[in-house]
Every structure is written in C-alpha cells, then in structure tokens.
PDB file of C-alpha atoms and ligand atoms in Angstrom:
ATOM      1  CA  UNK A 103      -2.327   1.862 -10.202  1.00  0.00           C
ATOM      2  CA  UNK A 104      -2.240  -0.348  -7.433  1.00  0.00           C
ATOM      3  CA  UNK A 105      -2.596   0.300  -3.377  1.00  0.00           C
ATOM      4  CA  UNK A 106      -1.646  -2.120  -0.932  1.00  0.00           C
ATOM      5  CA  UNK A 107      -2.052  -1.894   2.655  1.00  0.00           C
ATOM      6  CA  UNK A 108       0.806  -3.621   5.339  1.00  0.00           C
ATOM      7  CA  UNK A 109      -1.208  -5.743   7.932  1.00  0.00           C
ATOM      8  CA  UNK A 110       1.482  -5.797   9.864  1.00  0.00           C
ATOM      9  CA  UNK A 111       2.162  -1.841   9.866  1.00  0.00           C
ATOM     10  CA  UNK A 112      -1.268  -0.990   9.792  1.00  0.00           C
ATOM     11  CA  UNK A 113      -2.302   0.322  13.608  1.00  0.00           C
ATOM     12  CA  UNK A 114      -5.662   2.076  12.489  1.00  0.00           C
ATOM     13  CA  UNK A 115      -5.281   5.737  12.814  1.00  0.00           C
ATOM     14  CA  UNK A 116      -7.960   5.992  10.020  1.00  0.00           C
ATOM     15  CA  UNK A 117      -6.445   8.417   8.703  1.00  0.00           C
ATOM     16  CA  UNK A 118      -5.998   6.918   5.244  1.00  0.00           C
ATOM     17  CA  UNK A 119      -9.686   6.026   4.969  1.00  0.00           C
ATOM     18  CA  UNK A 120     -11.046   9.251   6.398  1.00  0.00           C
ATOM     19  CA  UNK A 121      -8.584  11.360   3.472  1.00  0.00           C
ATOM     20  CA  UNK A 122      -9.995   8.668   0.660  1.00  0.00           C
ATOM     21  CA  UNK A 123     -13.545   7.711   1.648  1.00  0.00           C
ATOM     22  CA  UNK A 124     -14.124   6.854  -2.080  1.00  0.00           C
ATOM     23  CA  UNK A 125     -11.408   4.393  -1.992  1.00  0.00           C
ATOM     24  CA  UNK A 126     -11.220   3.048   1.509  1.00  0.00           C
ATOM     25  CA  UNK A 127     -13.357   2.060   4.570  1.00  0.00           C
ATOM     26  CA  UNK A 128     -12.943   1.395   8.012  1.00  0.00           C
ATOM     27  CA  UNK A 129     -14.014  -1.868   9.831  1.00  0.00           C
ATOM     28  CA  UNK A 130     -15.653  -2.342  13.228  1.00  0.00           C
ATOM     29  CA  UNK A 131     -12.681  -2.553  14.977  1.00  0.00           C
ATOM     30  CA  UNK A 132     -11.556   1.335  13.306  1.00  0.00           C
ATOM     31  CA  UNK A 133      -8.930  -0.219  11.260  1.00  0.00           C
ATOM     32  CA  UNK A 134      -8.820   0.020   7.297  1.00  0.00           C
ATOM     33  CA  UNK A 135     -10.744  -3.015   6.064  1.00  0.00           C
ATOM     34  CA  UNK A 136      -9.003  -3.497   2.870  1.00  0.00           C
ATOM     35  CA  UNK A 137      -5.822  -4.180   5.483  1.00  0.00           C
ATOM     36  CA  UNK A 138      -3.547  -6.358   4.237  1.00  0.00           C
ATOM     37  CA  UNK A 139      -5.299  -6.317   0.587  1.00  0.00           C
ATOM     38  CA  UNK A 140      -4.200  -4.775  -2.440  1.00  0.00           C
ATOM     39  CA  UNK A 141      -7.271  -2.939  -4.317  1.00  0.00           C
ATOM     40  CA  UNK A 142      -7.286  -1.419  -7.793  1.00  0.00           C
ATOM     41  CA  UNK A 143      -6.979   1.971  -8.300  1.00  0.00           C
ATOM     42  CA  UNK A 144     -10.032   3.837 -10.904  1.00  0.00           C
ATOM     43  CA  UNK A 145      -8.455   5.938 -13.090  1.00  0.00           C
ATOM     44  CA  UNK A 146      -9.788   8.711 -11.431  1.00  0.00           C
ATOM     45  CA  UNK A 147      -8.967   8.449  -7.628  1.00  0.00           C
ATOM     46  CA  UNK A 148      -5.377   8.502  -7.957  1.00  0.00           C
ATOM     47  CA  UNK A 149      -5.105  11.865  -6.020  1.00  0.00           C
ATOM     48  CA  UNK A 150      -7.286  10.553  -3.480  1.00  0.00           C
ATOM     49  CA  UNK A 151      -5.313   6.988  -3.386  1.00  0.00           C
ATOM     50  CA  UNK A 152      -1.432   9.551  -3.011  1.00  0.00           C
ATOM     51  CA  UNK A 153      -3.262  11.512  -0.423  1.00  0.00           C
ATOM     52  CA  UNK A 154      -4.294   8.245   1.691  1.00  0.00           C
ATOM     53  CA  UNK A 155      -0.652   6.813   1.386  1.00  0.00           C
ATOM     54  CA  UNK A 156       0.623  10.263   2.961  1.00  0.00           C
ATOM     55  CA  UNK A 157      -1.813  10.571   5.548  1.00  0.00           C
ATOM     56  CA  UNK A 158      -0.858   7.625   6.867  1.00  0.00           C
ATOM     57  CA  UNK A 159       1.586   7.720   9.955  1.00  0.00           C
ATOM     58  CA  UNK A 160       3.003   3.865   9.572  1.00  0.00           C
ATOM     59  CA  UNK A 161       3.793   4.227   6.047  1.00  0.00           C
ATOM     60  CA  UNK A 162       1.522   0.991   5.637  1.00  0.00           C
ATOM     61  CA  UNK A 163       0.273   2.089   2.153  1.00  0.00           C
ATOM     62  CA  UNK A 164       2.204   1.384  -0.973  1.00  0.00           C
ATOM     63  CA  UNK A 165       1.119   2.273  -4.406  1.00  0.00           C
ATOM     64  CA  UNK A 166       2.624   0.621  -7.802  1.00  0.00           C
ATOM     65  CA  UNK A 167       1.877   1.319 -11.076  1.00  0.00           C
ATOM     66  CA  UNK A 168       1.133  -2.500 -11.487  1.00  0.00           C
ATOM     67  CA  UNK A 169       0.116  -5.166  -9.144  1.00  0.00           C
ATOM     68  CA  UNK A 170       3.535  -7.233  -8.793  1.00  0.00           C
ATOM     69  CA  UNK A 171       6.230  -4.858  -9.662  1.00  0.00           C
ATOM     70  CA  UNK A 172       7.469  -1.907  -7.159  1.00  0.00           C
ATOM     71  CA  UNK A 173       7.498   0.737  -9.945  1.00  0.00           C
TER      72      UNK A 173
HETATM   73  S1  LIG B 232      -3.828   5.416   8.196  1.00  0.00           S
HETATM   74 FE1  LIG B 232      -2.369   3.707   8.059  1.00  0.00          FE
HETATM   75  S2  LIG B 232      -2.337   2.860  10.114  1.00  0.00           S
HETATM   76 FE2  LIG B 232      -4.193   4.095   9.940  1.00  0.00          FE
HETATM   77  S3  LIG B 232      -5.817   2.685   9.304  1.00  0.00           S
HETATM   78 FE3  LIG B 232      -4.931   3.590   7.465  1.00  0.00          FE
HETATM   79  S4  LIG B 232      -3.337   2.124   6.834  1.00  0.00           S
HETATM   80 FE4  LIG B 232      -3.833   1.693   8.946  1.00  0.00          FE
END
C-alpha cells in the first residue's frame, strides 16, 4: 500500500501525523513533511496509514494498493 499526500490540499492541521506518528511527521512550519510525497506503506501500519487519511479535513491523503494505479 501506498499513501500520498496533495501539496496543494495539504493546509497542516496535523491531524494526519498526530493519528499516525509511526508513519508521518510534521515539519517546522506544522505541516506534514512527507507533503506532496508518496511513502510506502509497512505491512503493518495500514490501520494507522486509513486512520491518517480520515483524520484529515482536506482529503489530501490518498492510499493505493500500488504506487501508479488508483486501486
Ligand atoms: S491532516 Fe491533512 S491538511 Fe493536515 S497536515 Fe495532514 S495532510 Fe496536511
């Protein structure tokens, strides 16, 4: 599984990184700092990687089962 976070839709409620600290961080500026990346998913942090995509309020993260499709 892959998550990718919009740049563009990303305002940095830090909400995402705060409901998956293993996953995600925040930057100096309070903003995700994978923004506008798309990170790799372990195995095991998929829960934490659905919860992070729901807590956030722009809908800025996607997840796909592989890197370049939208499945
Ligand atoms: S919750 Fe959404 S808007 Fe806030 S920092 Fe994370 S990706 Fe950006």
């Amino acid at each position: 599984m892959f998550l990718s976070i919009d740049a563009d839709k990303c305002m940095g409620h830090g909400r995402c990184y705060m409901s998956a600290p293993g996953l995600l961080s925040d930057d100096e500026e309070g903003f995700v700092a994978q923004r506008g990346q798309t990170v790799e998913v372990p195995e095991g942090m998929r829960e934490e990687a659905q919860e992070a995509a729901d807590a956030c309020p722009e809908g800025a993260i996607s997840l796909r089962v592989a890197a370049d499709t939208d499945a």
